[in-house]
Coordinates of C-alpha atoms and ligand atoms in Angstrom, one line a residue:
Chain E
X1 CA -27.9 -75.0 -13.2
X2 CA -24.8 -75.5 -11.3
X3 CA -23.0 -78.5 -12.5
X4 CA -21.1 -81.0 -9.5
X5 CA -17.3 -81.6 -10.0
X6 CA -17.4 -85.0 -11.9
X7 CA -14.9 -86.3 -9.2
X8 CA -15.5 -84.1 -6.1
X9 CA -13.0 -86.2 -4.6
X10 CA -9.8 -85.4 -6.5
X11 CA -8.4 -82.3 -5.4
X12 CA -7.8 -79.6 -8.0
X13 CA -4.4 -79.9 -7.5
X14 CA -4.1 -83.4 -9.1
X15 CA -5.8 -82.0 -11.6
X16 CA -3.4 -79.0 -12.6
X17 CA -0.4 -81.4 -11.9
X18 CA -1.8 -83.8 -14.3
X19 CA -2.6 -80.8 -17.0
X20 CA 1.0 -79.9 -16.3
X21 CA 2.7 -83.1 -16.7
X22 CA 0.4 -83.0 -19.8
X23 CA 1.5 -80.3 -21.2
X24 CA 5.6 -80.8 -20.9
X25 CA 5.3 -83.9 -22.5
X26 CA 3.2 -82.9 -25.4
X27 CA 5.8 -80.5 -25.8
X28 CA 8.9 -81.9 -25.3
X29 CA 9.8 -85.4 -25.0
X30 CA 9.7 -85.8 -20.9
X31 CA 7.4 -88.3 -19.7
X32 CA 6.5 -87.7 -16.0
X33 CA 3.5 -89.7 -15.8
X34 CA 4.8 -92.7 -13.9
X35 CA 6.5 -91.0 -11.6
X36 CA 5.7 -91.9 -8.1
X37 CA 3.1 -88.7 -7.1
X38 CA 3.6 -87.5 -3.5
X39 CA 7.3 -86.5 -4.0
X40 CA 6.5 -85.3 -7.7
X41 CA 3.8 -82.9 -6.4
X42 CA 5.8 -81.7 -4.0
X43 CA 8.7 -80.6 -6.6
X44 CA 5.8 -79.2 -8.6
X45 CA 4.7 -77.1 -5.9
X46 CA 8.2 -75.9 -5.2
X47 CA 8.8 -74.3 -9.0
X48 CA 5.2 -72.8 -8.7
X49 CA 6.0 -71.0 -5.1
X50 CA 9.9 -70.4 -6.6
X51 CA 7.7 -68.0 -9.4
X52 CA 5.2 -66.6 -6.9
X53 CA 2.4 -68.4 -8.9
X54 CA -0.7 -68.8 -7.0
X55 CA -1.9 -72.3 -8.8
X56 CA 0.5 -74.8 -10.7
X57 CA -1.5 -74.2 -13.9
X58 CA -0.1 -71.1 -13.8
X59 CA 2.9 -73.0 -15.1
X60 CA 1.4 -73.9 -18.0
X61 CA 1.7 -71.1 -20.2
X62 CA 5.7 -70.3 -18.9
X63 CA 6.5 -73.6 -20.1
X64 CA 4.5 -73.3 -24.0
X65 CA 5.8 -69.6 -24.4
X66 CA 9.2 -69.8 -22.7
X67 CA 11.6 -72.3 -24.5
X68 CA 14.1 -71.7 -21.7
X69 CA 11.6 -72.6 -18.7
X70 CA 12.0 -76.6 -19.5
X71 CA 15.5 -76.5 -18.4
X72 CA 14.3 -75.1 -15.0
X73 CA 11.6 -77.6 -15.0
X74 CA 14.0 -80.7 -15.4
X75 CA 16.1 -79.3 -12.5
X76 CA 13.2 -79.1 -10.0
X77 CA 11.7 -82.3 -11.1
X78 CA 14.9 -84.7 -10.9
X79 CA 16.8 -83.7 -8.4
X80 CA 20.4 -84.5 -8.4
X81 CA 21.8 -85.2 -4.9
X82 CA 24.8 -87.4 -4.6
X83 CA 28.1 -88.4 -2.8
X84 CA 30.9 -89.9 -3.6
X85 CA 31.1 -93.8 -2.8
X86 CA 27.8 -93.1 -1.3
X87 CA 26.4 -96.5 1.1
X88 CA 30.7 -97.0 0.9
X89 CA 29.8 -100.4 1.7
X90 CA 28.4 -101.3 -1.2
X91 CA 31.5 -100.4 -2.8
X92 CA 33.0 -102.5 -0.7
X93 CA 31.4 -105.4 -1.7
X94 CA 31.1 -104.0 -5.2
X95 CA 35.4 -104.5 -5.1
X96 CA 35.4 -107.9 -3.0
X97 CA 33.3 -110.3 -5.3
X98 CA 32.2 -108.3 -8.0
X99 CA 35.0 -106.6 -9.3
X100 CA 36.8 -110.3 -9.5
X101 CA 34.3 -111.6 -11.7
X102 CA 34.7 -108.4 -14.4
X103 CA 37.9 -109.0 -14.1
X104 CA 38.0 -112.1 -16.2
X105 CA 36.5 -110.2 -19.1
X106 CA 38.5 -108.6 -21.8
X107 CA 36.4 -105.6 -22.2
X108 CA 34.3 -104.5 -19.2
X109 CA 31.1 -102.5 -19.7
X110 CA 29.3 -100.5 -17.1
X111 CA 25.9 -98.8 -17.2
X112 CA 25.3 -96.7 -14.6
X113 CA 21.9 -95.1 -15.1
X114 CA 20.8 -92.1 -13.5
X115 CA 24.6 -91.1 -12.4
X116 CA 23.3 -87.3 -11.4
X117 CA 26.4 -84.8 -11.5
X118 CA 28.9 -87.9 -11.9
X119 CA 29.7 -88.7 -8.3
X120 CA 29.4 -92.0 -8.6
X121 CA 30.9 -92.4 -12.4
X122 CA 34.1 -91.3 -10.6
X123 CA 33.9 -93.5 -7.7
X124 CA 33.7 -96.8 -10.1
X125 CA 36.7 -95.0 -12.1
X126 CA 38.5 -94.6 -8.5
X127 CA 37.7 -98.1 -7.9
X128 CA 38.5 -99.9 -10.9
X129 CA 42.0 -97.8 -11.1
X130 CA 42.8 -99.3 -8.3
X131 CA 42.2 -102.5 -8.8
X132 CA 44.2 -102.3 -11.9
X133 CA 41.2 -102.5 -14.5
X134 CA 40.1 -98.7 -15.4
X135 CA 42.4 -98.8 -18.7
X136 CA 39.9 -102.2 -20.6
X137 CA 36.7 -101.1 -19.0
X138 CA 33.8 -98.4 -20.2
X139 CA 31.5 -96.5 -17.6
X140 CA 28.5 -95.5 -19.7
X141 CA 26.9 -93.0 -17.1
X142 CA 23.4 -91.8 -18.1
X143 CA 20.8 -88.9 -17.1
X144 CA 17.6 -87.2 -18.0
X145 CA 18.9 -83.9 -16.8
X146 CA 21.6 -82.2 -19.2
X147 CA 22.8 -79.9 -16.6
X148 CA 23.4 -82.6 -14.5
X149 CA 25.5 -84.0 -16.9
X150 CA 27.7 -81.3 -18.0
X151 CA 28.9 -81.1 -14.0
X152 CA 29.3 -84.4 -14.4
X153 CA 31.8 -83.9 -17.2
X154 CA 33.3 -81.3 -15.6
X155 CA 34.3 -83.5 -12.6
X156 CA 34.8 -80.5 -9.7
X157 CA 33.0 -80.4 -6.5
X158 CA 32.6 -78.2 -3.6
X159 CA 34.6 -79.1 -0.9
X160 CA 32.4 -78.5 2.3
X161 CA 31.8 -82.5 1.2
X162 CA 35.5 -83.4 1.3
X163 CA 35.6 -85.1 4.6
X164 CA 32.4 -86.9 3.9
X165 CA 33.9 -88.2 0.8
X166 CA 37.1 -88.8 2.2
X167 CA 35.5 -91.3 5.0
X168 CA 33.2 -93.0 2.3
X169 CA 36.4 -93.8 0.1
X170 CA 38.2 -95.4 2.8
X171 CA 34.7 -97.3 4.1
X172 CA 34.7 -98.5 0.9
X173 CA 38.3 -100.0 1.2
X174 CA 40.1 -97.5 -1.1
X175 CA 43.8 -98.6 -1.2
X176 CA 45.4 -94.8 -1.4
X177 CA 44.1 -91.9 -0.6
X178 CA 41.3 -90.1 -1.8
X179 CA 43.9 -87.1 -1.9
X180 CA 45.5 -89.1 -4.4
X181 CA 42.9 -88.2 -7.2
X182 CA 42.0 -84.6 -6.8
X183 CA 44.0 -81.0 -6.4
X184 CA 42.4 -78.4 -4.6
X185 CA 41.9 -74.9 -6.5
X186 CA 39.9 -72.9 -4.0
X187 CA 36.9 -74.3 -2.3
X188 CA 36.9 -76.9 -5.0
X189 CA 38.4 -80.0 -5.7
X190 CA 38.9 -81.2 -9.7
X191 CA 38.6 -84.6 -10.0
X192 CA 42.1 -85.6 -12.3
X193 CA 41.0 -85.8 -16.2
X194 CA 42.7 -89.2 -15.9
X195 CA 39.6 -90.7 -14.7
X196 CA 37.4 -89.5 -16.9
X197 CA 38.9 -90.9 -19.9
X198 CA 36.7 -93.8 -19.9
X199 CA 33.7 -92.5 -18.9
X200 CA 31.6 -91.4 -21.4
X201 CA 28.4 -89.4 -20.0
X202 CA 25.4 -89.3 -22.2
X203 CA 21.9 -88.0 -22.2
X204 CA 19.4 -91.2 -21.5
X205 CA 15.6 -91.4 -20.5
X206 CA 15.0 -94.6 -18.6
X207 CA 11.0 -93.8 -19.2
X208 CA 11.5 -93.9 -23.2
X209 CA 14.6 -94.7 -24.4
X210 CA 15.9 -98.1 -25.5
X211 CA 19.0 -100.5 -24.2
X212 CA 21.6 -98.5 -24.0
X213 CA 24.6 -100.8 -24.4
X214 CA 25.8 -104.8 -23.6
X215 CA 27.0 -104.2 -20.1
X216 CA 28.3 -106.4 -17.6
X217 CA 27.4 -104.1 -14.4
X218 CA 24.6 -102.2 -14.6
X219 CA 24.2 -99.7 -11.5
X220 CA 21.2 -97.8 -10.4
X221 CA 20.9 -96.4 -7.4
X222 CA 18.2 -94.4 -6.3
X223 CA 16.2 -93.4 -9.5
X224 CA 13.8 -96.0 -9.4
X225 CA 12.0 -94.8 -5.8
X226 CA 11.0 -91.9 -8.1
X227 CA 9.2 -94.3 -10.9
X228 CA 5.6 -95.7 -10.0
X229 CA 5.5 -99.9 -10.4
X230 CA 5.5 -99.7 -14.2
X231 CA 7.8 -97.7 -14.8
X232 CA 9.7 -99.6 -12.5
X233 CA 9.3 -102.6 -14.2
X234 CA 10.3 -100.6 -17.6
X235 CA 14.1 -99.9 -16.1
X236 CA 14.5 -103.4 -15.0
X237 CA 13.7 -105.0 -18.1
X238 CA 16.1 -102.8 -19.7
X239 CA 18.8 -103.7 -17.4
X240 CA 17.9 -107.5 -17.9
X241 CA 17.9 -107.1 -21.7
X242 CA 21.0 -105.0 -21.5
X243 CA 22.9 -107.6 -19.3
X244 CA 25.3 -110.4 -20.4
X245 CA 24.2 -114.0 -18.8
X246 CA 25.7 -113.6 -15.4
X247 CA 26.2 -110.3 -15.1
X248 CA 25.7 -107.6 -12.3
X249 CA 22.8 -105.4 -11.2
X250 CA 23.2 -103.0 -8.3
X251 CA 20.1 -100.9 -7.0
X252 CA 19.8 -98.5 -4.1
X253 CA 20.4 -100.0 -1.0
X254 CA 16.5 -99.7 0.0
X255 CA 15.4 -100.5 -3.1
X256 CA 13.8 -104.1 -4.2
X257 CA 13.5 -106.2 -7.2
X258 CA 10.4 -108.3 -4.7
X259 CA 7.4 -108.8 -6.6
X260 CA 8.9 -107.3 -9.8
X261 CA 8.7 -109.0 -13.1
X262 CA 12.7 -108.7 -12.9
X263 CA 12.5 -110.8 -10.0
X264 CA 12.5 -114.0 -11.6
X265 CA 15.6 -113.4 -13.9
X266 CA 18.2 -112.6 -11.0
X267 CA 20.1 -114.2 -8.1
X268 CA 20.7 -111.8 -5.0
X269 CA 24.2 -112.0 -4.6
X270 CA 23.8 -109.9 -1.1
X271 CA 21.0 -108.9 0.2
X272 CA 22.6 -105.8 2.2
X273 CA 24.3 -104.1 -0.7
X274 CA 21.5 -105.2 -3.0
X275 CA 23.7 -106.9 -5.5
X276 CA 21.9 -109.2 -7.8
X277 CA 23.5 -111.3 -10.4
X278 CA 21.3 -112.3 -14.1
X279 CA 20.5 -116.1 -14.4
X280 CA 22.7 -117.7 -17.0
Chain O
X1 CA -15.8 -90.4 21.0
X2 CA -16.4 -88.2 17.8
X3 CA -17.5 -89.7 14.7
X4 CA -14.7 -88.2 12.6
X5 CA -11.9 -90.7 15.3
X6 CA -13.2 -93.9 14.1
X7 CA -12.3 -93.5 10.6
X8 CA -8.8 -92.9 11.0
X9 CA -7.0 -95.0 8.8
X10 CA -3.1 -94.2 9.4
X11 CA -1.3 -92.5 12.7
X12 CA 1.6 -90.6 11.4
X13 CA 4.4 -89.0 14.2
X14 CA 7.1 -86.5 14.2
X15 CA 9.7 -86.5 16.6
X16 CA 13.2 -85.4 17.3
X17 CA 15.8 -84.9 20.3
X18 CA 14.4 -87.2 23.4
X19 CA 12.1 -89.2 20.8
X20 CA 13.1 -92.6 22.4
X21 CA 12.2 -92.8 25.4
X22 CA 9.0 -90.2 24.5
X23 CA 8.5 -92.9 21.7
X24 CA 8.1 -96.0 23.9
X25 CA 5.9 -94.4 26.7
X26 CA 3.4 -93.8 24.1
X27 CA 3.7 -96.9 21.9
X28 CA 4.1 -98.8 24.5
X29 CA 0.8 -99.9 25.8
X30 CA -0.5 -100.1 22.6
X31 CA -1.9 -104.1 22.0
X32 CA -0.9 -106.0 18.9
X33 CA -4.5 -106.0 18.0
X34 CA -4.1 -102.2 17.7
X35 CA -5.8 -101.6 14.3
X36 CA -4.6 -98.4 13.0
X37 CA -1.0 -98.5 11.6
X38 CA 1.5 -95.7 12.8
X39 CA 4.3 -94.3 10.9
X40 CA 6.8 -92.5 12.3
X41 CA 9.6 -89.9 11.1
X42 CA 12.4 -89.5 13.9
X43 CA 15.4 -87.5 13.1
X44 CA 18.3 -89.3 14.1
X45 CA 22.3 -89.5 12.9
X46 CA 22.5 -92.1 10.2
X47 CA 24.5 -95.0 11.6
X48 CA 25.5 -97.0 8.5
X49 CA 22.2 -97.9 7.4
X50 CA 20.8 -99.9 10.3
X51 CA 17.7 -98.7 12.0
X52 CA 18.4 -97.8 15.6
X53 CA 15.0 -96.8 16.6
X54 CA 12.7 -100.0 14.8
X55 CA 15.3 -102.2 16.6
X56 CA 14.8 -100.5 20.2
X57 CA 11.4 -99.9 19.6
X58 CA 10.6 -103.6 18.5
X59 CA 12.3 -104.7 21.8
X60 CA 9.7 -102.3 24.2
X61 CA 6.2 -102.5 21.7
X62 CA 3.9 -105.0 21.2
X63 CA 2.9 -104.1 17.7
X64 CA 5.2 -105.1 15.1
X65 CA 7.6 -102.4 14.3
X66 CA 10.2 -102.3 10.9
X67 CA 11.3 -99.9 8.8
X68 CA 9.2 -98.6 5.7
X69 CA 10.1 -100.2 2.9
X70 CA 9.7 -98.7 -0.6
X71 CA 6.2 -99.4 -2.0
X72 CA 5.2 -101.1 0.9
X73 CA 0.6 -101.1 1.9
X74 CA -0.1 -100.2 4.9
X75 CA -0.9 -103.2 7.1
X76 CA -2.7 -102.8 10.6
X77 CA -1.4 -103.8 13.5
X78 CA 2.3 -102.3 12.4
X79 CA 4.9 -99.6 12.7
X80 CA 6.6 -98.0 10.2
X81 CA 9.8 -96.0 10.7
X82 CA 11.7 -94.1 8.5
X83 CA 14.9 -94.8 7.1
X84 CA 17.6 -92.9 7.7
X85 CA 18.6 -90.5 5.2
X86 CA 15.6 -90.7 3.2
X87 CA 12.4 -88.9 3.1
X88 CA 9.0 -91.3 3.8
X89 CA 6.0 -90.3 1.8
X90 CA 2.2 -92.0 1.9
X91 CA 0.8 -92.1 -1.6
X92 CA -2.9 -91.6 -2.1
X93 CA -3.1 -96.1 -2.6
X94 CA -1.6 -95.9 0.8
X95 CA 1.7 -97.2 -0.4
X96 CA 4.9 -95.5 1.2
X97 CA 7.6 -94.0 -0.7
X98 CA 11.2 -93.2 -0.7
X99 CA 12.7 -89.9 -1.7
X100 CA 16.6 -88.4 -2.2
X101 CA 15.0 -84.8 -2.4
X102 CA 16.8 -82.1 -0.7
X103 CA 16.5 -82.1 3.0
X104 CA 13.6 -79.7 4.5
X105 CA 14.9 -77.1 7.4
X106 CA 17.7 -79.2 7.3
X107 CA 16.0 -82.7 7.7
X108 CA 15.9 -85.5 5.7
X109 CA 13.3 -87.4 6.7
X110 CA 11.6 -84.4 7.4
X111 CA 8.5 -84.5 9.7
X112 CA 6.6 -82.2 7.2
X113 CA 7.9 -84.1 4.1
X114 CA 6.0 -87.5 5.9
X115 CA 2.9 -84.9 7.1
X116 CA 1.8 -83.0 4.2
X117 CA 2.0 -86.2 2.0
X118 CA 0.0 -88.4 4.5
X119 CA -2.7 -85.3 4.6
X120 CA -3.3 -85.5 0.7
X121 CA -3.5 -88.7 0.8
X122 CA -6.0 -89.1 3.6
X123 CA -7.6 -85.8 4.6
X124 CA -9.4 -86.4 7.4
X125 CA -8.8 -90.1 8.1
X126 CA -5.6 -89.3 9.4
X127 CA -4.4 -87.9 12.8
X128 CA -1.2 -86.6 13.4
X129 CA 1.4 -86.4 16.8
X130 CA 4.2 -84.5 17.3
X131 CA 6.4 -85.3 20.4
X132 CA 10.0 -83.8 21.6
X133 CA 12.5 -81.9 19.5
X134 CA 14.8 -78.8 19.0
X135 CA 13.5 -77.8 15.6
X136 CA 10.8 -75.8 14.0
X137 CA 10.3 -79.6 11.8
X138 CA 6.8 -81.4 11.4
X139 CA 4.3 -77.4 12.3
X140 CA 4.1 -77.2 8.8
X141 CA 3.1 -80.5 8.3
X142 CA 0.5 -80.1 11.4
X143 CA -1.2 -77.3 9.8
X144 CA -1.3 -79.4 6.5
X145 CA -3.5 -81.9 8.7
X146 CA -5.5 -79.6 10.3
X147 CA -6.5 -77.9 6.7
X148 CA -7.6 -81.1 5.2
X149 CA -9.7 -82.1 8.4
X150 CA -7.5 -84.3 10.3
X151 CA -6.6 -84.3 13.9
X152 CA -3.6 -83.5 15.8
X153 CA -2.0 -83.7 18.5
X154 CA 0.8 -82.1 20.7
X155 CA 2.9 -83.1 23.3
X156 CA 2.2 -80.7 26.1
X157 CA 5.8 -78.6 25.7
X158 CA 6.1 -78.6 29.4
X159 CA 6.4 -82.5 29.2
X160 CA 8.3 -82.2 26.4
X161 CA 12.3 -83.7 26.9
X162 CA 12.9 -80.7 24.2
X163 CA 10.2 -78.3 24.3
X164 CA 10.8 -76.4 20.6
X165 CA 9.4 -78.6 18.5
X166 CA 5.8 -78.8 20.0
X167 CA 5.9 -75.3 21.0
X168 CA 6.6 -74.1 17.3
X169 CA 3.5 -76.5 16.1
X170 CA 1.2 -74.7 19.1
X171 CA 2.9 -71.3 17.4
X172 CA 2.2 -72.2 13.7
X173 CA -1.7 -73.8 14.7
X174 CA -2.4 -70.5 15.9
X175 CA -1.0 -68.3 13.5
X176 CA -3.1 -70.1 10.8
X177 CA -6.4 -70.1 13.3
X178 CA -6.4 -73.7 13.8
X179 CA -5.6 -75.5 17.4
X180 CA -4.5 -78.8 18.4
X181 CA -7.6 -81.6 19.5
X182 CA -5.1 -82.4 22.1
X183 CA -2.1 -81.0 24.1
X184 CA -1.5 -83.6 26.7
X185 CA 1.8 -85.7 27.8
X186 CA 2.3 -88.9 26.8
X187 CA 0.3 -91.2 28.9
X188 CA -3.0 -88.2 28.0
X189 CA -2.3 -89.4 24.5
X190 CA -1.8 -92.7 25.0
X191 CA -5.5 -93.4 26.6
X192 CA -6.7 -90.8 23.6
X193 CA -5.2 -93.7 20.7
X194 CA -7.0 -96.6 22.9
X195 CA -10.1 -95.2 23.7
X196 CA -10.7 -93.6 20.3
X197 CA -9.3 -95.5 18.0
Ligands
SAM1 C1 18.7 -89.1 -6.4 S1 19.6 -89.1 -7.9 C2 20.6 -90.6 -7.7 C3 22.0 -90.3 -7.9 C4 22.9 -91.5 -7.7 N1 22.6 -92.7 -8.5 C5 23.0 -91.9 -6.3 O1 22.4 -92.9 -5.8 O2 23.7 -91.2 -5.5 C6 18.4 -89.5 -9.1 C7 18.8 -89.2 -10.6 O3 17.9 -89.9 -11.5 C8 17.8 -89.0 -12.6 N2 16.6 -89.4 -13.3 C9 15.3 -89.1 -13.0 N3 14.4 -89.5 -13.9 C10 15.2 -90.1 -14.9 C11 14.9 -90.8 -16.1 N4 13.6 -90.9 -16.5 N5 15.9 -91.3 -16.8 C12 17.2 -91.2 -16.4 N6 17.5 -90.6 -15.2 C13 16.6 -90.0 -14.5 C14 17.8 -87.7 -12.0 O4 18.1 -86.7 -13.0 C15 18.8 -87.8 -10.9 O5 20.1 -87.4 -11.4

């Protein structure tokens, strides 16, 4: 006797992706389970047509046999696209009533989570240099994805992005030059080792890991669009446990702490910038 | 009136150079009663985070139009337009999604990206339009429809502002054996989502 599909309605793909997802977290500590599924499946589909595979469960035994594949993996499912002083007016707004307020603290603390290859890190740096407060504060910028980090650390980037860059910094109010914090060597431009001297970049998993540190910004921009609504809820109690009374959160610009269970904890400072400051 | 039209449960459309004006003769006349909702991916320059098209588009329909908003349901009676700079996804509870993936033939949103996820999620409760453009973006995604038992439909090319964009869907249809349910210009489709749906 031929046996029906339990659920003819899920498609076999769902059910390799979920084998897959499966499968690199039994192995390894990633936890890709509440990501948000159309874009995930997409990526998934990407690495399995990048190795000619026919069926994502093909995938399956690369990542068990091959301890090198995982790195692969991570790069296809995060992906890492940034700009410096991206949405330049929420830097602008970040300077105007928010770096003020840090600035009547003796220490300042930032957690930027999910900073990618460091963009951003070095457009706080850039920001708070200028406004005189780089030397007393910390940027703790975390990621999943190691590579990530280590061009992060490295601080050079092409520079078929410079003029990009160089609009966002003055959008955002920058009171130099961009030119001011970069030589060119080639088609690159290296970020000065100045501004990385407070920035410590560090390997964090927003889907497992703990508070990170007592910050009073926290910044994260565009990693929680990949999380489904639990996982979602997950960062944002981190970044409320990990916030001083009255201190900062900034999210993506179409991102939304609506109907969250953060909601209730936070005042939105502006709505267009999505700056939100913790209840006292 | 087929069987297979009155099930359709989401409108998604592609468009790209001339999608204005193409986009208000067919939305147009559609009444606010109008039950299925429509999502659309337009490729347009990014002009600092406000929505050109939902703002013009709100002014000329009589549905309501906004942009998609992360984790929003689909709601009838509505349009949804992509953000700039982002890619727009359905997911299988009929929630849209945001994405920072890397842009697809050089498009982000991408037609295809809004497509292929819209026919996972619904098969063949969805129809698909693409209008006007100057790129290859969104025959892909047709194809995607077609496979899963959706419908489609094409801007006749020689009605077409830009002709390259429906022209390479007709192309890519073919190729994979499949043809459009319609290849009409825009008033044609416009009595096709009133009378059917
Ligand atoms: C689109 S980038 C956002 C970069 C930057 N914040 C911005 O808005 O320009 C998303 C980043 O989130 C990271 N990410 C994905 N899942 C993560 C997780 N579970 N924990 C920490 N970071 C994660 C990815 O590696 C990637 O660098």
């Amino acid at each position: 006797m031929k046996s029906a599909p339990l659920n003819a309605h899920r498609s076999i793909d769902d059910i390799e992706i979920e084998l897959f997802i499966a499968a690199v977290h039994q192995k390894y500590e990633y936890d890709f389970s509440r990501y948000a599924k159309a874009s995930l499946k997409r990526r998934i589909l990407s690495l399995t047509e990048a190795h000619k595979l026919a069926h994502i469960s093909e995938l399956i035994p690369l990542l068990l046999y091959d301890d090198d594949f995982i790195s692969e993996i991570l790069g296809y499912l995060s992906v890492q696209v940034s700009e410096m002083f991206r949405d330049p007016h929420v830097f602008k707004k970040l300077r105007e009533i928010i770096v003020p307020m840090l600035a009547t603290y003796p220490q300042i603390n930032i957690w930027l989570a999910g900073c990618a290859n460091g963009e951003e890190a070095y457009s706080l740096a850039i920001l708070l240099k200028e406004e005189k407060l780089l030397e007393r504060s910390n940027i703790y910028a975390t990621d999943i994805s190691h590579k990530a980090l280590d061009i992060a650390r490295e601080g050079i980037y092409s520079a078929d992005n410079l003029e990009c860059f160089e609009r966002n910094y003055q959008l955002a109010g920058g009171s130099g030059a961009f030119s001011d914090y970069y030589v060119s060597k080639y088609n690159y431009i290296h970020l000065h080792p100045e501004l990385k001297k407070n920035i410590f970049f560090t390997d964090h998993n927003l889907a497992c890991d703990g508070v990170f540190c007592e910050a009073n910004l926290v910044m994260c921009r565009n990693v929680m669009i990949y999380f489904d609504k639990e996982l979602k809820n997950r960062c944002l109690s981190l970044f409320t446990d990990s916030l001083v009374p009255g201190g900062y959160l900034c999210i993506g610009t179409k991102e939304d702490i609506s109907f969250t269970t953060a909601e209730s904890h936070y005042k939105a400072l502006t709505q267009h910038e999505r700056l939100f400051q913790k209840r006292f | 009136m087929s069987e297979a039209s009155l099930s359709v449960r989401a409108i998604v459309i592609g468009a790209s150079a001339g999608a204005i004006e193409t986009l208000i003769q067919l939305l147009q006349p559609l009444p606010s009663s109008y039950r299925v909702p429509i999502i659309i991916v337009c490729h347009l320059p990014a002009s600092e985070g406000d929505n050109m098209l939902s703002i013009v588009l709100a002014r000329h329909c009589q549905l309501q139009v906004k942009e998609a908003c992360e984790r929003e349901t689909l709601c009838s009676g509505t349009i949804y337009i992509a953000p700039p700079s982002y890619h727009l996804l359905l997911e299988k509870d009929l929630t849209l999604a945001l994405s920072l993936d890397d842009k697809v033939l050089c498009c982000r949103p991408s037609i295809d990206v809004l497509f292929m996820s819209a026919a996972d999620a619904l098969e063949e409760e969805l129809l698909g339009i693409l209008l006007t453009g100057a790129n290859a973006d969104g025959a892909d995604g047709l194809v995607a429809i077609k496979q899963r038992g959706g419908q489609v439909f094409v801007q006749d090319p020689v009605t077409a502002t830009v002709d390259v964009m429906p022209r390479a869907a007709l192309m890519a249809l073919k190729k994979s054996h499949l043809s459009a349910d319609a290849v009409e210009n825009t008033q044609g489709l416009t009595r096709r989502l009133l009378s059917q749906l």
